XYZ file of C-alpha atoms in Angstrom:
713
model
C 7.835 -20.330 -10.638
C 10.229 -17.381 -10.374
C 11.239 -16.273 -6.889
C 10.693 -12.684 -5.802
C 13.871 -10.873 -4.670
C 13.989 -7.814 -2.421
C 17.042 -5.540 -2.206
C 17.424 -2.363 -0.173
C 19.214 0.486 -1.896
C 20.755 3.671 -0.537
C 21.408 6.866 -2.459
C 18.184 7.399 -4.425
C 17.561 11.144 -4.218
C 14.369 11.458 -6.249
C 11.679 9.509 -8.075
C 13.656 9.722 -11.327
C 16.468 7.768 -9.651
C 13.984 4.935 -9.242
C 13.075 5.180 -12.927
C 16.782 5.000 -13.854
C 17.260 1.757 -11.882
C 13.993 0.290 -13.219
C 14.854 0.901 -16.875
C 18.457 -0.260 -16.514
C 17.543 -3.546 -14.782
C 14.756 -4.153 -17.281
C 17.160 -3.635 -20.186
C 19.369 -6.335 -18.681
C 16.536 -8.844 -18.869
C 15.165 -8.851 -15.313
C 11.404 -9.355 -15.059
C 8.805 -7.524 -12.960
C 11.277 -4.864 -11.787
C 9.747 -2.465 -9.267
C 11.718 0.274 -7.530
C 10.291 2.294 -4.650
C 12.221 5.496 -3.984
C 10.299 6.139 -0.758
C 11.274 2.878 0.951
C 14.524 2.272 -0.943
C 13.275 -1.147 -2.062
C 14.053 -2.870 -5.357
C 12.121 -6.042 -6.226
C 12.302 -8.354 -9.241
C 11.738 -11.957 -10.266
C 14.819 -14.182 -10.378
C 15.538 -17.638 -11.685
C 18.994 -18.092 -10.152
C 21.479 -16.287 -7.898
C 23.492 -15.038 -10.889
C 20.685 -12.585 -11.572
C 20.968 -11.247 -8.024
C 24.714 -10.714 -8.410
C 24.126 -9.005 -11.739
C 21.412 -6.744 -10.308
C 23.565 -5.694 -7.355
C 26.515 -4.937 -9.657
C 24.307 -2.894 -11.975
C 22.776 -0.885 -9.122
C 26.202 -0.153 -7.667
C 27.536 0.782 -11.108
C 24.713 3.311 -11.372
C 26.106 5.007 -8.289
C 23.837 3.552 -5.600
C 24.627 1.272 -2.692
C 22.954 -2.067 -1.989
C 22.713 -2.548 1.754
C 23.869 -6.047 2.840
C 22.557 -8.020 -0.162
C 23.759 -11.415 1.209
C 24.294 -12.731 -2.286
C 23.592 -16.407 -2.764
C 21.807 -16.685 0.564
C 18.840 -14.554 1.545
C 18.729 -11.368 -0.525
C 16.528 -9.499 1.887
C 17.904 -6.830 4.187
C 16.690 -6.403 7.731
C 15.484 -2.858 7.234
C 15.184 -0.152 4.614
C 17.426 2.869 4.930
C 17.257 6.011 2.841
C 20.739 7.519 2.940
C 19.938 10.422 5.249
C 23.199 10.243 7.221
C 25.292 10.376 4.048
C 23.383 13.382 2.700
C 23.539 15.083 6.094
C 27.317 14.738 6.193
C 27.702 16.125 2.657
C 25.380 19.027 3.442
C 27.252 20.177 6.544
C 30.649 19.900 4.854
C 29.322 21.959 1.950
C 27.753 24.467 4.331
C 31.067 25.111 6.103
C 32.706 26.174 2.838
C 29.653 27.864 1.295
C 28.863 30.296 4.131
C 32.148 32.286 3.793
C 31.650 32.352 0.018
C 28.069 33.567 0.314
C 28.719 36.183 2.991
C 31.742 37.686 1.217
C 29.176 39.899 -0.519
C 28.182 41.386 2.854
C 31.344 41.146 4.995
C 34.275 43.579 4.764
C 37.011 40.909 5.119
C 39.367 41.486 2.200
C 40.692 37.928 2.028
C 37.192 36.651 1.237
C 37.210 38.822 -1.873
C 40.379 37.172 -3.136
C 39.470 35.102 -6.255
C 41.931 32.353 -5.315
C 40.449 32.063 -1.809
C 36.986 31.823 -3.340
C 38.193 29.084 -5.686
C 39.722 27.123 -2.779
C 36.495 27.446 -0.764
C 34.433 26.313 -3.740
C 36.528 23.272 -4.682
C 35.415 20.954 -1.793
C 31.769 21.811 -2.493
C 32.211 21.163 -6.204
C 33.852 17.815 -5.435
C 30.823 16.828 -3.349
C 28.522 18.067 -6.110
C 30.454 16.110 -8.726
C 30.318 12.836 -6.762
C 26.757 13.311 -5.510
C 24.981 14.784 -8.539
C 27.422 14.184 -11.393
C 27.572 10.418 -11.030
C 23.795 10.122 -10.808
C 23.377 12.467 -13.779
C 25.797 10.457 -15.913
C 24.140 7.095 -15.289
C 20.632 8.509 -15.691
C 21.617 9.792 -19.148
C 23.102 6.376 -19.953
C 19.835 4.761 -18.934
C 17.931 7.128 -21.206
C 16.069 8.798 -18.320
C 17.872 12.053 -17.427
C 16.928 13.056 -13.895
C 16.942 16.195 -11.791
C 20.634 15.733 -10.994
C 21.416 16.488 -14.645
C 19.931 19.962 -14.214
C 21.693 20.589 -10.907
C 25.029 19.327 -12.188
C 24.924 21.365 -15.401
C 23.788 24.500 -13.555
C 26.421 24.416 -10.811
C 29.203 23.271 -13.155
C 28.401 26.037 -15.662
C 28.755 28.698 -12.951
C 31.985 27.100 -11.720
C 33.600 26.763 -15.177
C 32.588 30.320 -16.089
C 34.253 31.539 -12.872
C 37.424 29.541 -13.625
C 37.545 31.085 -17.109
C 37.242 34.580 -15.634
C 39.852 33.868 -12.959
C 42.432 32.631 -15.499
C 41.708 35.299 -18.114
C 41.376 38.380 -15.945
C 43.213 37.606 -12.693
C 44.683 40.766 -11.189
C 42.240 43.116 -12.953
C 38.993 44.741 -11.884
C 37.204 42.873 -14.674
C 37.681 39.560 -12.884
C 34.868 40.312 -10.395
C 32.268 40.291 -13.195
C 33.195 36.675 -13.937
C 33.262 35.263 -10.381
C 30.220 33.165 -9.462
C 31.889 30.632 -7.162
C 29.317 31.447 -4.453
C 26.504 30.664 -6.914
C 27.953 27.261 -7.810
C 28.537 26.330 -4.158
C 25.198 27.669 -2.924
C 23.233 25.743 -5.557
C 24.819 22.457 -4.429
C 24.422 23.226 -0.713
C 20.785 24.287 -0.984
C 19.826 21.265 -3.088
C 21.563 19.003 -0.556
C 19.525 20.738 2.165
C 16.385 20.106 0.154
C 17.332 16.434 -0.281
C 17.946 16.118 3.456
C 14.598 17.665 4.398
C 12.904 15.593 1.696
C 14.416 12.351 2.998
C 13.321 13.116 6.544
C 9.828 13.996 5.346
C 9.630 10.861 3.197
C 10.446 8.713 6.214
C 7.295 10.014 7.869
C 5.235 8.701 4.960
C 6.638 5.169 5.457
C 5.910 4.859 9.186
C 2.774 2.724 8.741
C 4.654 -0.417 7.683
C 7.278 0.115 10.369
C 4.569 0.500 13.015
C 2.851 -2.680 11.811
C 6.175 -4.511 11.962
C 6.732 -3.313 15.526
C 3.432 -4.867 16.669
C 5.028 -8.307 16.825
C 6.993 -8.706 20.072
C 10.599 -9.859 19.597
C 10.387 -12.495 22.332
C 7.948 -15.155 23.546
C 7.520 -17.280 26.680
C 7.568 -20.877 25.491
C 6.378 -23.685 27.768
C 8.515 -26.816 27.636
C 6.995 -29.891 29.265
C 9.431 -32.398 30.765
C 7.562 -35.303 32.245
C 5.341 -33.879 34.970
C 7.230 -30.599 35.149
C 6.969 -27.462 33.045
C 9.716 -25.027 32.207
C 9.098 -21.536 30.835
C 11.829 -20.438 28.440
C 12.234 -16.996 26.896
C 12.988 -17.321 23.188
C 12.964 -15.170 20.065
C 9.580 -15.003 18.344
C 11.137 -15.827 14.971
C 12.363 -19.169 16.393
C 8.851 -20.398 17.246
C 7.596 -23.488 15.442
C 4.146 -24.928 14.823
C 2.935 -26.881 17.826
C 4.863 -24.856 20.421
C 2.963 -23.982 23.598
C 3.136 -20.283 24.530
C 2.265 -18.526 27.801
C 0.588 -15.094 27.626
C -0.149 -12.970 30.685
C -2.063 -9.695 31.088
C -0.401 -6.949 29.050
C 1.576 -9.310 26.791
C 1.491 -9.092 22.996
C 0.765 -12.233 20.987
C 4.012 -13.245 19.181
C 2.408 -15.356 16.415
C -0.928 -16.835 15.287
C -2.416 -19.769 17.164
C -5.346 -21.251 19.062
C -6.060 -20.992 22.796
C -5.435 -24.277 24.618
C -6.390 -23.086 28.107
C -7.444 -19.878 29.846
C -9.512 -16.893 28.760
C -9.227 -13.142 28.464
C -10.072 -9.935 26.606
C -7.922 -8.920 23.663
C -7.188 -5.519 22.143
C -7.217 -6.066 18.367
C -7.608 -2.410 17.355
C -4.117 -2.207 15.871
C -5.086 -4.798 13.254
C -8.834 -4.421 12.794
C -9.527 -0.822 13.801
C -12.158 -2.220 16.200
C -11.918 -0.287 19.483
C -13.935 -2.726 21.627
C -11.931 -5.502 23.372
C -12.722 -9.036 22.176
C -13.376 -11.843 24.668
C -11.797 -15.194 23.804
C -11.564 -18.585 25.438
C -10.465 -22.177 24.724
C -10.535 -22.997 21.009
C -10.607 -19.383 19.825
C -7.874 -18.082 17.503
C -5.322 -15.473 18.584
C -3.496 -13.191 16.179
C 0.069 -11.939 16.131
C 0.388 -8.329 17.280
C -2.786 -8.227 19.379
C -2.591 -7.586 23.135
C -4.085 -9.559 26.023
C -5.572 -6.739 28.108
C -6.912 -8.931 30.883
C -6.549 -12.629 31.600
C -4.069 -15.461 31.296
C -3.889 -17.968 28.446
C -1.810 -20.685 26.863
C -1.996 -21.120 23.122
C -0.696 -23.528 20.503
C 1.329 -21.999 17.647
C -0.405 -22.643 14.304
C 1.311 -20.155 11.980
C 4.789 -18.642 11.965
C 6.831 -16.182 9.918
C 5.210 -15.041 6.681
C 2.136 -17.237 7.317
C 0.770 -15.024 10.118
C -2.029 -12.536 9.525
C 0.229 -9.644 10.552
C 2.907 -10.694 8.044
C 0.287 -11.054 5.305
C -1.073 -7.581 6.089
C 2.414 -6.070 5.903
C 3.080 -7.788 2.574
C -0.285 -6.657 1.195
C 0.401 -3.053 2.199
C 3.942 -3.148 0.779
C 2.742 -4.675 -2.483
C -0.058 -2.117 -2.679
C 2.387 0.759 -2.388
C 4.041 -0.349 -5.644
C 0.740 -0.100 -7.515
C 0.379 3.186 -9.391
C -2.975 4.853 -10.053
C -3.827 5.736 -13.638
C -3.452 9.449 -12.924
C 0.266 8.928 -12.287
C 0.776 7.968 -15.918
C 0.351 11.633 -16.847
C 3.055 12.629 -14.374
C 5.321 9.812 -15.594
C 4.943 10.880 -19.238
C 5.765 14.482 -18.431
C 8.675 13.516 -16.150
C 10.171 11.389 -18.943
C 10.536 14.422 -21.245
C 10.887 17.064 -18.529
C 14.681 17.268 -18.258
C 15.352 17.437 -22.039
C 12.685 20.153 -22.368
C 14.182 22.182 -19.502
C 17.665 21.842 -20.998
C 16.293 23.142 -24.304
C 14.577 26.087 -22.561
C 17.820 26.845 -20.707
C 19.833 26.864 -23.923
C 17.228 29.031 -25.663
C 17.292 31.439 -22.714
C 21.067 31.818 -23.000
C 20.980 32.224 -26.771
C 18.216 34.818 -26.618
C 19.841 36.999 -23.981
C 23.382 36.731 -25.307
C 22.683 37.171 -29.015
C 19.468 39.218 -29.127
C 19.782 41.563 -26.144
C 22.492 43.834 -24.842
C 23.003 42.050 -21.499
C 26.416 40.783 -20.472
C 27.523 37.189 -20.994
C 27.415 36.655 -17.242
C 23.793 37.780 -17.047
C 22.752 35.503 -19.904
C 24.517 32.597 -18.199
C 22.864 33.290 -14.821
C 19.407 33.416 -16.387
C 20.107 30.112 -18.143
C 21.349 28.511 -14.912
C 18.308 29.814 -13.006
C 16.053 27.926 -15.426
C 17.968 24.716 -14.701
C 18.005 24.907 -10.917
C 14.436 26.126 -10.362
C 12.948 23.272 -12.396
C 11.701 20.381 -10.296
C 10.760 17.066 -11.903
C 10.923 15.422 -8.471
C 7.763 17.153 -7.297
C 5.854 15.354 -10.060
C 7.544 12.071 -9.185
C 6.684 12.427 -5.493
C 3.132 13.714 -5.956
C 1.459 10.307 -6.257
C 3.597 7.804 -4.277
C 3.805 9.949 -1.129
C 0.032 10.379 -1.008
C -0.535 6.673 -1.747
C 1.965 5.675 0.958
C 0.294 7.810 3.635
C -3.249 6.942 2.532
C -2.636 3.189 2.498
C -0.838 3.388 5.823
C -3.669 5.224 7.521
C -6.179 2.821 6.026
C -4.208 -0.161 7.373
C -4.168 1.372 10.858
C -7.967 1.652 10.629
C -8.363 -2.020 9.721
C -8.697 -1.440 5.971
C -6.388 -3.092 3.451
C -6.443 -1.370 0.061
C -4.524 -3.160 -2.676
C -2.726 -0.271 -4.313
C -2.944 3.185 -5.825
C -5.079 1.919 -8.699
C -7.736 0.790 -6.220
C -7.639 4.165 -4.464
C -8.364 5.909 -7.752
C -11.135 3.449 -8.661
C -12.807 3.615 -5.257
C -12.756 7.412 -5.148
C -15.145 7.401 -8.115
C -17.608 4.767 -6.850
C -21.254 5.748 -7.359
C -22.994 2.415 -6.685
C -22.435 -0.012 -3.787
C -23.779 -3.562 -4.138
C -24.110 -5.716 -1.012
C -24.346 -9.454 -0.704
C -26.722 -10.365 2.112
C -25.642 -13.393 4.090
C -22.523 -12.775 6.161
C -22.180 -9.250 4.810
C -25.285 -7.334 5.903
C -26.260 -10.081 8.313
C -24.179 -11.765 10.994
C -24.210 -15.156 9.282
C -24.952 -16.693 12.686
C -28.020 -18.617 11.624
C -30.151 -20.574 14.024
C -32.234 -23.571 13.046
C -35.787 -22.397 13.549
C -37.563 -25.582 12.434
C -36.837 -28.909 10.703
C -39.754 -30.180 8.633
C -39.356 -33.951 8.176
C -40.969 -35.422 5.053
C -39.287 -38.829 5.275
C -37.304 -40.343 8.137
C -36.815 -39.174 11.724
C -35.455 -35.786 12.772
C -32.325 -37.254 14.412
C -31.240 -38.913 11.131
C -32.036 -35.703 9.228
C -29.803 -33.730 11.594
C -27.019 -36.302 11.220
C -27.146 -36.179 7.392
C -27.414 -32.389 7.391
C -24.314 -31.976 9.583
C -22.353 -34.525 7.548
C -22.997 -32.569 4.341
C -22.676 -29.002 5.600
C -19.373 -29.573 7.403
C -17.786 -29.722 3.928
C -19.054 -26.257 2.891
C -17.759 -22.769 3.750
C -21.068 -21.014 3.032
C -22.227 -18.914 6.056
C -25.441 -20.942 6.454
C -23.411 -24.163 6.307
C -21.017 -22.870 8.980
C -23.967 -22.024 11.230
C -25.436 -25.513 10.747
C -22.049 -27.005 11.665
C -22.014 -24.962 14.886
C -25.567 -25.840 15.857
C -25.214 -29.556 15.091
C -21.613 -30.090 16.274
C -22.841 -32.741 18.739
C -23.278 -35.000 15.654
C -19.582 -34.806 14.747
C -18.865 -38.255 16.207
C -21.594 -39.900 14.102
C -21.013 -37.979 10.868
C -21.231 -39.844 7.558
C -18.099 -40.718 5.608
C -18.650 -39.738 2.004
C -17.169 -41.613 -0.935
C -17.598 -38.462 -2.993
C -18.445 -34.866 -2.086
C -19.076 -31.946 -4.466
C -20.266 -28.365 -3.981
C -22.189 -26.477 -6.682
C -21.676 -22.732 -6.188
C -24.890 -20.941 -5.325
C -26.942 -24.152 -5.352
C -25.834 -26.666 -2.712
C -23.614 -29.592 -1.785
C -23.842 -33.281 -2.746
C -22.423 -36.366 -1.036
C -22.439 -40.046 -1.995
C -22.248 -42.551 0.908
C -20.736 -46.056 0.972
C -24.090 -47.569 -0.139
C -24.197 -45.395 -3.228
C -27.013 -43.193 -1.932
C -26.811 -39.547 -3.045
C -27.657 -36.923 -0.419
C -27.987 -33.237 -1.313
C -28.494 -30.078 0.765
C -29.066 -26.721 -0.853
C -31.262 -23.753 -1.682
C -34.566 -23.669 -3.538
C -32.572 -23.603 -6.793
C -31.911 -27.300 -6.190
C -35.586 -28.294 -6.095
C -37.455 -25.612 -8.048
C -37.921 -27.906 -11.057
C -40.212 -30.202 -9.041
C -41.118 -28.307 -5.835
C -43.165 -25.095 -5.557
C -42.617 -24.063 -1.922
C -39.727 -21.553 -1.867
C -40.175 -20.456 1.764
C -37.366 -22.509 3.324
C -33.601 -21.916 3.617
C -32.356 -25.496 3.162
C -33.794 -28.412 1.196
C -32.476 -31.904 1.964
C -32.722 -34.657 -0.672
C -31.957 -38.375 -0.833
C -31.435 -39.747 -4.322
C -33.017 -36.559 -5.716
C -36.146 -36.964 -3.585
C -37.012 -34.308 -1.007
C -36.862 -35.720 2.540
C -36.787 -32.519 4.671
C -36.866 -28.720 4.649
C -35.084 -26.526 7.178
C -36.074 -23.016 8.251
C -33.258 -20.732 9.427
C -33.128 -17.320 11.102
C -30.440 -14.668 10.559
C -29.875 -11.232 12.120
C -28.779 -7.939 10.584
C -25.389 -6.720 11.729
C -25.274 -3.835 14.162
C -24.813 -0.450 12.505
C -25.639 -1.588 8.954
C -28.654 0.709 8.693
C -26.515 3.718 9.624
C -23.883 2.746 7.020
C -26.528 2.454 4.302
C -28.009 5.809 5.278
C -24.580 7.455 5.173
C -23.886 5.999 1.719
C -27.254 7.198 0.443
C -26.758 10.685 1.907
C -23.463 10.955 0.029
C -25.334 10.294 -3.237
C -24.551 6.575 -3.537
C -26.911 4.067 -5.104
C -27.212 1.090 -2.701
C -28.236 -2.331 -4.031
C -28.870 -5.707 -2.366
C -27.819 -8.624 -4.589
C -28.247 -12.108 -3.149
C -28.861 -15.727 -3.967
C -31.193 -15.948 -0.978
C -34.958 -16.099 -1.150
C -36.972 -12.976 -1.933
C -38.735 -13.013 1.434
C -35.462 -13.035 3.371
C -33.936 -10.326 1.172
C -36.974 -8.086 1.577
C -36.836 -8.577 5.353
C -33.174 -7.478 5.481
C -33.805 -4.608 3.048
C -36.639 -3.252 5.183
C -34.390 -3.257 8.252
C -31.469 -1.546 6.491
C -33.253 0.976 4.272
C -32.237 -0.585 0.939
C -34.905 -0.146 -1.725
C -33.292 -1.879 -4.731
C -33.263 -5.674 -4.338
C -32.186 -8.579 -6.532
C -32.886 -11.948 -4.892
C -32.512 -15.651 -5.742
C -29.676 -14.972 -8.177
C -27.098 -17.525 -9.270
C -23.428 -16.452 -9.639
C -23.791 -15.948 -13.401
C -26.957 -13.905 -12.877
C -25.158 -11.771 -10.317
C -22.443 -11.076 -12.896
C -25.010 -10.012 -15.485
C -26.681 -7.589 -13.057
C -23.306 -6.280 -11.917
C -22.228 -5.755 -15.517
C -25.334 -3.680 -16.185
C -24.797 -1.578 -13.051
C -21.146 -0.979 -13.984
C -22.163 0.326 -17.406
C -24.231 2.965 -15.630
C -21.720 3.928 -12.894
C -18.469 2.734 -11.240
C -19.637 -0.007 -8.868
C -18.281 -1.580 -5.686
C -19.288 -5.117 -4.665
C -19.218 -6.020 -0.967
C -19.288 -9.758 -0.220
C -17.737 -12.592 1.722
C -18.578 -16.013 0.289
C -17.114 -18.321 -2.349
C -20.135 -17.656 -4.548
C -19.318 -13.928 -4.369
C -15.811 -14.329 -5.773
C -16.725 -13.871 -9.456
C -18.718 -10.731 -8.628
C -15.927 -9.375 -6.421
C -13.462 -9.842 -9.267
C -15.871 -8.374 -11.837
C -16.769 -5.176 -9.956
C -14.940 -1.877 -10.373
C -13.817 -2.479 -6.798
C -14.327 -5.762 -4.935
C -14.612 -5.386 -1.155
C -14.498 -8.383 1.183
C -14.694 -8.608 4.946
C -12.029 -10.222 7.133
C -13.892 -13.447 7.862
C -14.372 -13.996 4.148
C -13.090 -17.071 2.396
C -9.516 -16.987 1.052
C -10.939 -17.097 -2.467
C -13.013 -13.973 -1.842
C -10.044 -12.168 -0.299
C -7.899 -12.993 -3.325
C -10.661 -11.695 -5.605
C -10.999 -8.390 -3.731
C -9.153 -5.111 -3.978
C -10.236 -3.956 -0.506
C -10.389 -6.037 2.684
C -12.248 -4.799 5.780
C -10.437 -6.431 8.689
C -13.131 -5.547 11.233
C -15.524 -7.982 9.589
C -18.462 -7.359 11.911
C -18.221 -3.581 11.570
C -19.251 -2.168 8.195
C -18.384 1.345 9.435
C -15.012 0.673 7.841
C -16.705 0.641 4.442
C -17.579 4.327 4.627
C -14.106 5.030 6.044
C -12.507 3.184 3.126
C -14.448 5.204 0.571
C -13.773 8.484 2.402
C -10.045 7.722 2.741
C -9.796 6.834 -0.931
C -11.453 10.098 -1.919
C -9.201 12.089 0.428
C -6.082 10.338 -0.894
C -7.027 10.799 -4.526
C -7.859 14.446 -3.854
C -4.385 14.852 -2.316
C -2.784 13.246 -5.379
C -4.567 15.722 -7.644
C -3.545 18.631 -5.395
C 0.085 17.461 -5.459
C 0.132 17.056 -9.231
C -1.508 20.448 -9.686
C 1.123 22.076 -7.486
C 3.966 20.276 -9.273
C 2.691 21.335 -12.693
C 1.744 24.845 -11.551
C 5.107 25.421 -9.876
C 7.095 24.458 -12.961
C 4.796 26.242 -15.423
C 5.115 29.489 -13.429
C 8.692 29.189 -12.118
C 10.481 28.319 -15.374
C 9.181 31.355 -17.327
C 10.002 33.641 -14.365
C 13.558 32.286 -14.296
C 13.867 32.548 -18.085
C 12.715 36.165 -17.908
C 15.663 36.953 -15.653
C 13.711 37.685 -12.471
C 15.346 34.983 -10.346
C 18.825 34.581 -8.975
C 20.044 30.955 -9.376
C 20.545 30.668 -5.604
C 16.915 31.619 -4.934
C 15.921 29.211 -7.693
C 17.800 26.360 -6.010
C 16.077 27.106 -2.696
C 12.650 27.247 -4.362
C 13.256 23.964 -6.166
C 14.330 22.233 -2.961
C 11.241 23.289 -1.048
C 8.763 22.487 -3.824
C 9.390 18.783 -3.025
C 8.889 19.431 0.664
C 5.585 21.175 -0.083
C 4.293 18.103 -1.951
C 5.396 15.715 0.810
C 3.924 17.988 3.491
C 0.576 18.015 1.722
C 0.636 14.196 1.604
C 1.456 14.026 5.312
C -1.714 15.992 6.061
C -3.577 12.768 5.289
C -2.308 11.333 8.567
C -4.303 13.843 10.608
C -7.233 14.858 8.409
C -10.653 13.965 9.758
C -12.265 11.041 7.937
C -15.653 12.366 6.838
């Protein structure tokens, strides 16, 4: 299996820069290349270290810098840096030389009107423009994806070369002043650099969610080392912890890694991971999660997971991976961006030709109109429209205990019209209690022993509840020669004597038994020996969630493998009118398929038997205490598993994010459709055009940042 490589790159100024790197690396044979301009991350699959060396060389040849690649060792950098400091330095140097050039039009100092002085002031700015924009423009053209820097470079260079021509041809005459546009060339570069600087600072605000999640893990831990009868507490780095280490946590401390409480008790603040505001009480045997805070108490816990195995690390990786996923709507922006620069160049040339050959304006005026078209055009706004909104939306969702796997999921979930719920463990707590054991053969003690021995091998919510209730039988549990679980039906075990025991739903016995009023049926050698009645409770707040979904125009459906009586009981308590009960996994898929043909449909579940339906649905939504299989099958994970309020938040956030994407794309298209004709008509000075172009990006990013504060409806 290929290994995933992560490199951090400095110097990407716009989304088209990312496209340039992506296409170039792909042409060189690298697989699964993904480049994120916002975070400065480049990922790809590699088979050997030669590919890493080659990728780094290619990226640097394109004019970008790879930050500490550590070739041949670990090709992951400690943190992502967008080259703000470098751009800031270039901007201020350019500003120093541009201000005298710009203000010579308003100041009476005669030396500023000297063409040679203007040339000398312009040269440093042009050098910065050549190295900053020219290099990027050249390599983007080589890669077959001309970017915004092509427009900026051609525009500023045209004004500069025209001024040089006038200076050489008419130096010492009055005519020379009609050819001097050094201030235009310098101002274009300086203003675009200012726009890049503001853009980079704004972009950083859209990437704060991952950084904040990463900061949840404390850098140090208090490890307990036992030496004979004495204990020593040693402060060590959290990344050095190993499985089995004993860690001390006092009131106010953050948990450095995942583990299980060995001694002590306390209340934990888990809101930063689950969005659940209420503190959670935990004691011996309960799990603790990296990044959560012990608000009150004192505990010792055993380390069970470290590094990338922890829940916090998995959340960060899920969010980062999700940010690379593009919604379908972005394809329109990508298609337009791919042809944008050539089209603008053509419009610019046509503008020059029209004014110079078909009107009576001067050459200088025709050139300025042509340059204005180049510098007011902004392909970056289209490139930033989607990823900035996705970045902020996913980040806010993660802070609310909602993991959304990518921009595609956001787009899909924003259009959901039907929500299908599983029952057990989703609408109900899954904390079943044994109400009654009806013995048909044998004594109740043996029935309990067999029941525990079978159900301890299942992850179904009812099975987990049986395990909890009958845990006193753990010491006398059967040893099975063979154990097998049939999804949606039950579990079978063969003992050392060859006897076959089975525990399952009515589906297991319906071919010979008519009474479907029990939760569990226990068989020995295919003969019914006991039935078990269970009780479950509806989760707190579910009724309000269902009502809110229905008020927003959603169709709410209950789809379960449980008995009709139990489903109707839950439906009556939650306000759900459409019920499908006693359905096998394949029957669930058939019903789901029919619902999806009518409307985009979300499936909310948690069990192994829900996995096919979760994968089949338009959007699969699982809760945090779901099985790993269900989580892998889902596009949305609600970390606060006992609080379905996050479901309505997830849908609302998706709609808000997708609405922001559409607003951004509309602005990007509208700006260019209006601005380019205005510039071509000669109503814009190139310097004003450069300023407008720079701030069109900032407008898009600012609109995306609004998602951080908007009220979730």
